Short mmCIF file of C-alpha atoms and ligand atoms in Angstrom, two decimals:
data_model
loop_
_atom_site.label_atom_id
_atom_site.label_comp_id
_atom_site.label_asym_id
_atom_site.label_seq_id
_atom_site.Cartn_x
_atom_site.Cartn_y
_atom_site.Cartn_z
CA UNK G 4 -18.26 -8.12 0.90
CA UNK G 5 -14.96 -6.93 2.32
CA UNK G 6 -15.12 -3.18 2.95
CA UNK G 7 -11.82 -1.77 1.69
CA UNK G 8 -10.49 1.70 2.51
CA UNK G 9 -7.51 2.92 0.47
CA UNK G 10 -5.11 5.54 1.89
CA UNK G 11 -3.04 7.56 -0.57
CA UNK G 12 -0.75 10.58 -0.82
CA UNK G 13 -0.03 11.17 -4.49
CA UNK G 14 -0.71 10.06 -8.04
CA UNK G 15 -2.68 7.00 -7.09
CA UNK G 16 -1.63 4.57 -9.81
CA UNK G 17 -1.87 1.73 -7.29
CA UNK G 18 -5.36 2.96 -6.32
CA UNK G 19 -6.23 2.87 -10.03
CA UNK G 20 -4.94 -0.69 -10.32
CA UNK G 21 -7.20 -1.65 -7.39
CA UNK G 22 -10.26 0.11 -8.87
CA UNK G 23 -9.61 -1.52 -12.26
CA UNK G 24 -9.17 -4.95 -10.68
CA UNK G 25 -12.48 -4.65 -8.82
CA UNK G 26 -14.21 -3.61 -12.07
CA UNK G 27 -12.58 -6.52 -13.94
CA UNK G 28 -13.54 -9.09 -11.31
CA UNK G 29 -9.89 -9.71 -10.40
CA UNK G 30 -10.65 -8.63 -6.85
CA UNK G 31 -13.72 -10.59 -5.76
CA UNK G 32 -16.07 -10.08 -2.83
CA UNK G 33 -14.67 -6.63 -2.01
CA UNK G 34 -15.82 -3.05 -2.47
CA UNK G 35 -13.78 0.12 -2.22
CA UNK G 36 -15.78 2.13 0.30
CA UNK G 37 -13.53 5.16 0.56
CA UNK G 38 -10.22 6.84 -0.20
CA UNK G 39 -8.37 8.96 2.34
CA UNK G 40 -5.55 11.29 1.30
CA UNK G 41 -3.30 13.32 3.57
CA UNK G 42 -2.76 15.65 0.64
CA UNK G 43 -5.63 17.71 -0.76
CA UNK G 44 -3.95 17.98 -4.18
CA UNK G 45 -3.37 14.25 -4.64
CA UNK G 46 -4.47 13.14 -8.12
CA UNK G 47 -5.59 9.94 -6.40
CA UNK G 48 -8.63 11.87 -5.12
CA UNK G 49 -9.61 12.64 -8.73
CA UNK G 50 -9.26 8.94 -9.56
CA UNK G 51 -11.56 8.13 -6.63
CA UNK G 52 -14.14 10.70 -7.79
CA UNK G 53 -13.99 9.33 -11.35
CA UNK G 54 -14.77 5.87 -9.99
CA UNK G 55 -17.63 7.17 -7.83
CA UNK G 56 -15.77 6.37 -4.60
CA UNK G 57 -15.94 8.91 -1.75
CA UNK G 58 -12.59 10.65 -1.32
CA UNK G 59 -11.66 12.51 1.83
CA UNK G 60 -8.65 14.66 2.70
CA UNK G 61 -7.30 14.39 6.24
CA UNK G 62 -4.28 16.69 6.22
CA UNK G 63 -1.83 17.35 9.06
CA UNK G 64 -2.10 21.00 7.98
CA UNK G 65 -5.65 21.10 9.34
CA UNK G 66 -4.59 20.05 12.86
CA UNK G 67 -2.61 21.92 15.49
CA UNK G 68 -0.45 18.92 16.48
CA UNK G 69 0.56 15.52 15.14
CA UNK G 70 -1.38 13.87 17.96
CA UNK G 71 -4.55 15.67 16.90
CA UNK G 72 -3.95 14.68 13.27
CA UNK G 73 -3.51 11.04 14.32
CA UNK G 74 -6.75 11.20 16.30
CA UNK G 75 -8.58 12.90 13.42
CA UNK G 76 -7.34 10.26 10.98
CA UNK G 77 -8.42 7.40 13.23
CA UNK G 78 -11.83 9.02 13.84
CA UNK G 79 -12.41 9.27 10.07
CA UNK G 80 -11.36 5.65 9.56
CA UNK G 81 -13.65 4.50 12.40
CA UNK G 82 -16.52 6.35 10.70
CA UNK G 83 -15.90 4.40 7.49
CA UNK G 84 -15.58 1.14 9.47
CA UNK G 85 -13.45 -0.77 6.95
CA UNK G 86 -12.57 -4.47 7.11
CA UNK G 87 -9.26 -3.78 5.36
CA UNK G 88 -7.11 -0.65 5.08
CA UNK G 89 -4.78 -0.54 2.07
CA UNK G 90 -1.86 1.88 2.16
CA UNK G 91 -1.25 2.57 -1.54
CA UNK G 92 1.53 5.14 -1.55
CA UNK G 93 0.38 6.60 1.79
CA UNK G 94 3.47 8.49 2.92
CA UNK G 95 2.41 8.98 6.53
CA UNK G 96 3.84 7.13 9.53
CA UNK G 97 0.87 5.06 10.59
CA UNK G 98 -0.10 6.00 14.18
CA UNK G 99 0.34 3.16 16.68
CA UNK G 100 -3.25 3.60 17.84
CA UNK G 101 -4.40 2.83 14.29
CA UNK G 102 -2.35 -0.39 14.16
CA UNK G 103 -3.80 -1.42 17.54
CA UNK G 104 -7.37 -0.59 16.43
CA UNK G 105 -7.03 -2.56 13.17
CA UNK G 106 -4.77 -5.53 13.96
CA UNK G 107 -3.91 -7.61 10.89
CA UNK G 108 -6.26 -5.40 8.88
CA UNK G 109 -3.78 -2.92 7.37
CA UNK G 110 -1.60 -3.74 4.36
CA UNK G 111 1.03 -1.67 2.55
CA UNK G 112 2.73 -1.78 -0.84
CA UNK G 113 6.46 -1.05 -0.78
CA UNK G 114 8.54 -0.64 -3.96
CA UNK G 115 11.43 -2.99 -3.09
CA UNK G 116 12.01 -6.56 -1.99
CA UNK G 117 11.76 -6.15 1.81
CA UNK G 118 13.98 -6.30 3.87
CA UNK G 119 16.11 -4.43 1.32
CA UNK G 120 15.68 -0.68 0.87
CA UNK G 121 12.88 -0.20 3.36
CA UNK G 122 12.23 1.51 6.68
CA UNK G 123 12.45 5.16 7.66
CA UNK G 124 13.40 7.42 4.74
CA UNK G 125 12.78 4.82 2.03
CA UNK G 126 9.78 5.92 0.01
CA UNK G 127 8.94 6.68 -3.59
CA UNK G 128 11.87 7.44 -5.89
CA UNK G 129 14.38 7.34 -2.99
CA UNK G 130 14.00 3.56 -2.83
CA UNK G 131 15.03 3.15 -6.46
CA UNK G 132 17.88 5.68 -6.18
CA UNK G 133 19.33 3.65 -3.30
CA UNK G 134 18.82 0.32 -5.06
CA UNK G 135 20.65 1.55 -8.17
CA UNK G 136 23.40 3.19 -6.09
CA UNK G 137 23.96 -0.16 -4.34
CA UNK G 138 24.15 -1.87 -7.70
CA UNK G 139 21.49 -4.52 -7.15
CA UNK G 140 20.65 -6.63 -10.18
CA UNK G 141 17.14 -7.40 -9.03
CA UNK G 142 14.57 -5.35 -7.14
CA UNK G 143 10.77 -5.53 -7.01
CA UNK G 144 7.84 -4.90 -4.73
CA UNK G 145 6.36 -6.26 -1.51
CA UNK G 146 2.86 -6.29 -0.04
CA UNK G 147 2.92 -6.76 3.72
CA UNK G 148 0.81 -6.32 6.81
CA UNK G 149 1.51 -3.17 8.79
CA UNK G 150 2.73 -3.48 12.37
CA UNK G 151 4.03 -0.89 14.84
CA UNK G 152 7.34 -0.43 13.01
CA UNK G 153 8.11 0.73 9.47
CA UNK G 154 7.95 -1.99 6.77
CA UNK G 155 8.45 -4.83 9.27
CA UNK G 156 5.10 -6.65 9.26
CA UNK G 157 4.43 -10.13 7.82
CA UNK G 158 5.02 -10.33 4.06
CA UNK G 159 2.04 -11.40 1.93
CA UNK G 160 3.38 -11.26 -1.65
CA UNK G 161 6.58 -10.21 -3.38
CA UNK G 162 7.50 -9.92 -7.03
CA UNK G 163 10.99 -9.48 -8.46
CA UNK G 164 11.91 -7.16 -11.33
CA UNK G 165 15.34 -7.23 -12.98
CA UNK G 166 17.42 -4.08 -13.16
CA UNK G 167 18.41 -3.26 -16.75
CA UNK G 168 21.56 -1.62 -18.07
CA UNK G 169 21.12 2.15 -18.10
CA UNK G 170 18.16 2.12 -15.70
CA UNK G 171 17.41 5.48 -14.09
CA UNK G 172 15.49 5.62 -10.79
CA UNK G 173 12.42 6.77 -12.74
CA UNK G 174 12.67 3.98 -15.32
CA UNK G 175 13.13 1.34 -12.62
CA UNK G 176 10.24 2.81 -10.60
CA UNK G 177 7.94 2.66 -13.61
CA UNK G 178 8.86 -0.96 -14.46
CA UNK G 179 8.43 -2.05 -10.83
CA UNK G 180 5.01 -0.41 -10.75
CA UNK G 181 3.85 -2.00 -14.01
CA UNK G 182 5.37 -5.45 -13.55
CA UNK G 183 5.01 -5.85 -9.80
CA UNK G 184 3.02 -3.32 -7.73
CA UNK G 185 -0.08 -3.08 -9.94
CA UNK G 186 -0.29 -6.87 -9.95
CA UNK G 187 0.52 -7.99 -6.42
CA UNK G 188 -1.46 -5.31 -4.57
CA UNK G 189 -4.82 -6.22 -6.19
CA UNK G 190 -3.88 -9.90 -5.90
CA UNK G 191 -3.23 -9.55 -2.15
CA UNK G 192 -6.58 -7.82 -1.64
CA UNK G 193 -8.34 -10.63 -3.51
CA UNK G 194 -6.52 -13.25 -1.42
CA UNK G 195 -7.58 -11.50 1.79
CA UNK G 196 -11.18 -11.14 0.54
CA UNK G 197 -11.17 -14.88 -0.17
CA UNK G 198 -9.97 -15.54 3.39
CA UNK G 199 -6.80 -17.15 2.07
CA UNK G 200 -4.17 -15.19 4.00
CA UNK G 201 -3.26 -16.51 7.45
CA UNK G 202 -0.82 -14.62 9.66
CA UNK G 203 1.58 -16.95 11.51
CA UNK G 204 3.84 -14.85 13.71
CA UNK G 205 6.16 -12.86 11.44
CA UNK G 206 5.09 -14.78 8.35
CA UNK G 207 1.93 -15.49 6.37
CA UNK G 208 0.60 -18.63 4.78
CA UNK G 209 -1.49 -18.45 1.60
CA UNK G 210 -4.20 -21.10 1.62
CA UNK G 211 -4.96 -22.93 -1.61
CA UNK G 212 -7.95 -21.76 -3.65
CA UNK G 213 -9.08 -20.53 -7.01
CA UNK G 214 -7.21 -17.52 -8.37
CA UNK G 215 -9.17 -14.73 -10.07
C1 GAR W 29 4.40 3.50 -5.11
O1 GAR W 29 5.56 3.17 -5.85
C2 GAR W 29 4.45 2.83 -3.75
O2 GAR W 29 5.03 1.57 -3.78
C3 GAR W 29 5.29 3.81 -2.99
O3 GAR W 29 4.82 5.08 -3.40
C4 GAR W 29 4.38 4.98 -4.76
C5 GAR W 29 3.00 5.57 -4.87
O4 GAR W 29 2.59 5.66 -6.22
N1 GAR W 29 5.19 3.62 -1.56
C6 GAR W 29 6.21 3.77 -0.74
O5 GAR W 29 7.31 4.13 -1.09
C7 GAR W 29 5.89 3.43 0.72
N2 GAR W 29 7.09 3.38 1.50
P1 GAR W 29 1.08 5.82 -6.62
O6 GAR W 29 0.52 7.00 -5.83
O7 GAR W 29 1.10 6.09 -8.10
O8 GAR W 29 0.37 4.53 -6.30
#
């Protein structure tokens, strides 16, 4: 069983997709052992409680400095001892010490086709605002491993979603969540649990096997 920890900041619809996929057998050989939020009010914590998964808040507000927050976060993660850390709308710059402590064991979902509309300042609705302002005809989502920089680690899965006439950032965000994020994030976790994702430098190779 792969021990999966999910880190969140907000609504937690991606967390819900993961919980539902585990319940439906679409993520095999994995259990969600905890949810960490940097925000005490995150609805994601309620979703965790509803699923019987321990939810913990580790907020920067409870620490005197960023360094102490980073240390507190890492200490909590070490306590949980996960095999995989999933950033599902976790809007915190991942501390370098955490990346070093969990090499190739942290993945993130980003709501665009990386390397477009990613990096510092691109999160949540801002990503879709920028994509529409640039006039792209296709956007989507990416699941990737986390390295020391922002949104630069090896890509695991991507899914494209067409922009439609009259799309607002909210409408595009919702379609990308439904058609891409909620599918490829659980799928990536299943692939990792099946031992089918191999990191090769800046890229990954997906080994053949039975899909859930
Ligand atoms: C998702 O769209 C996720 O891709 C995005 O935040 C949203 C969280 O929604 N993440 C980023 O922008 C990371 N740079 P959720 O809390 O409902 O899953």
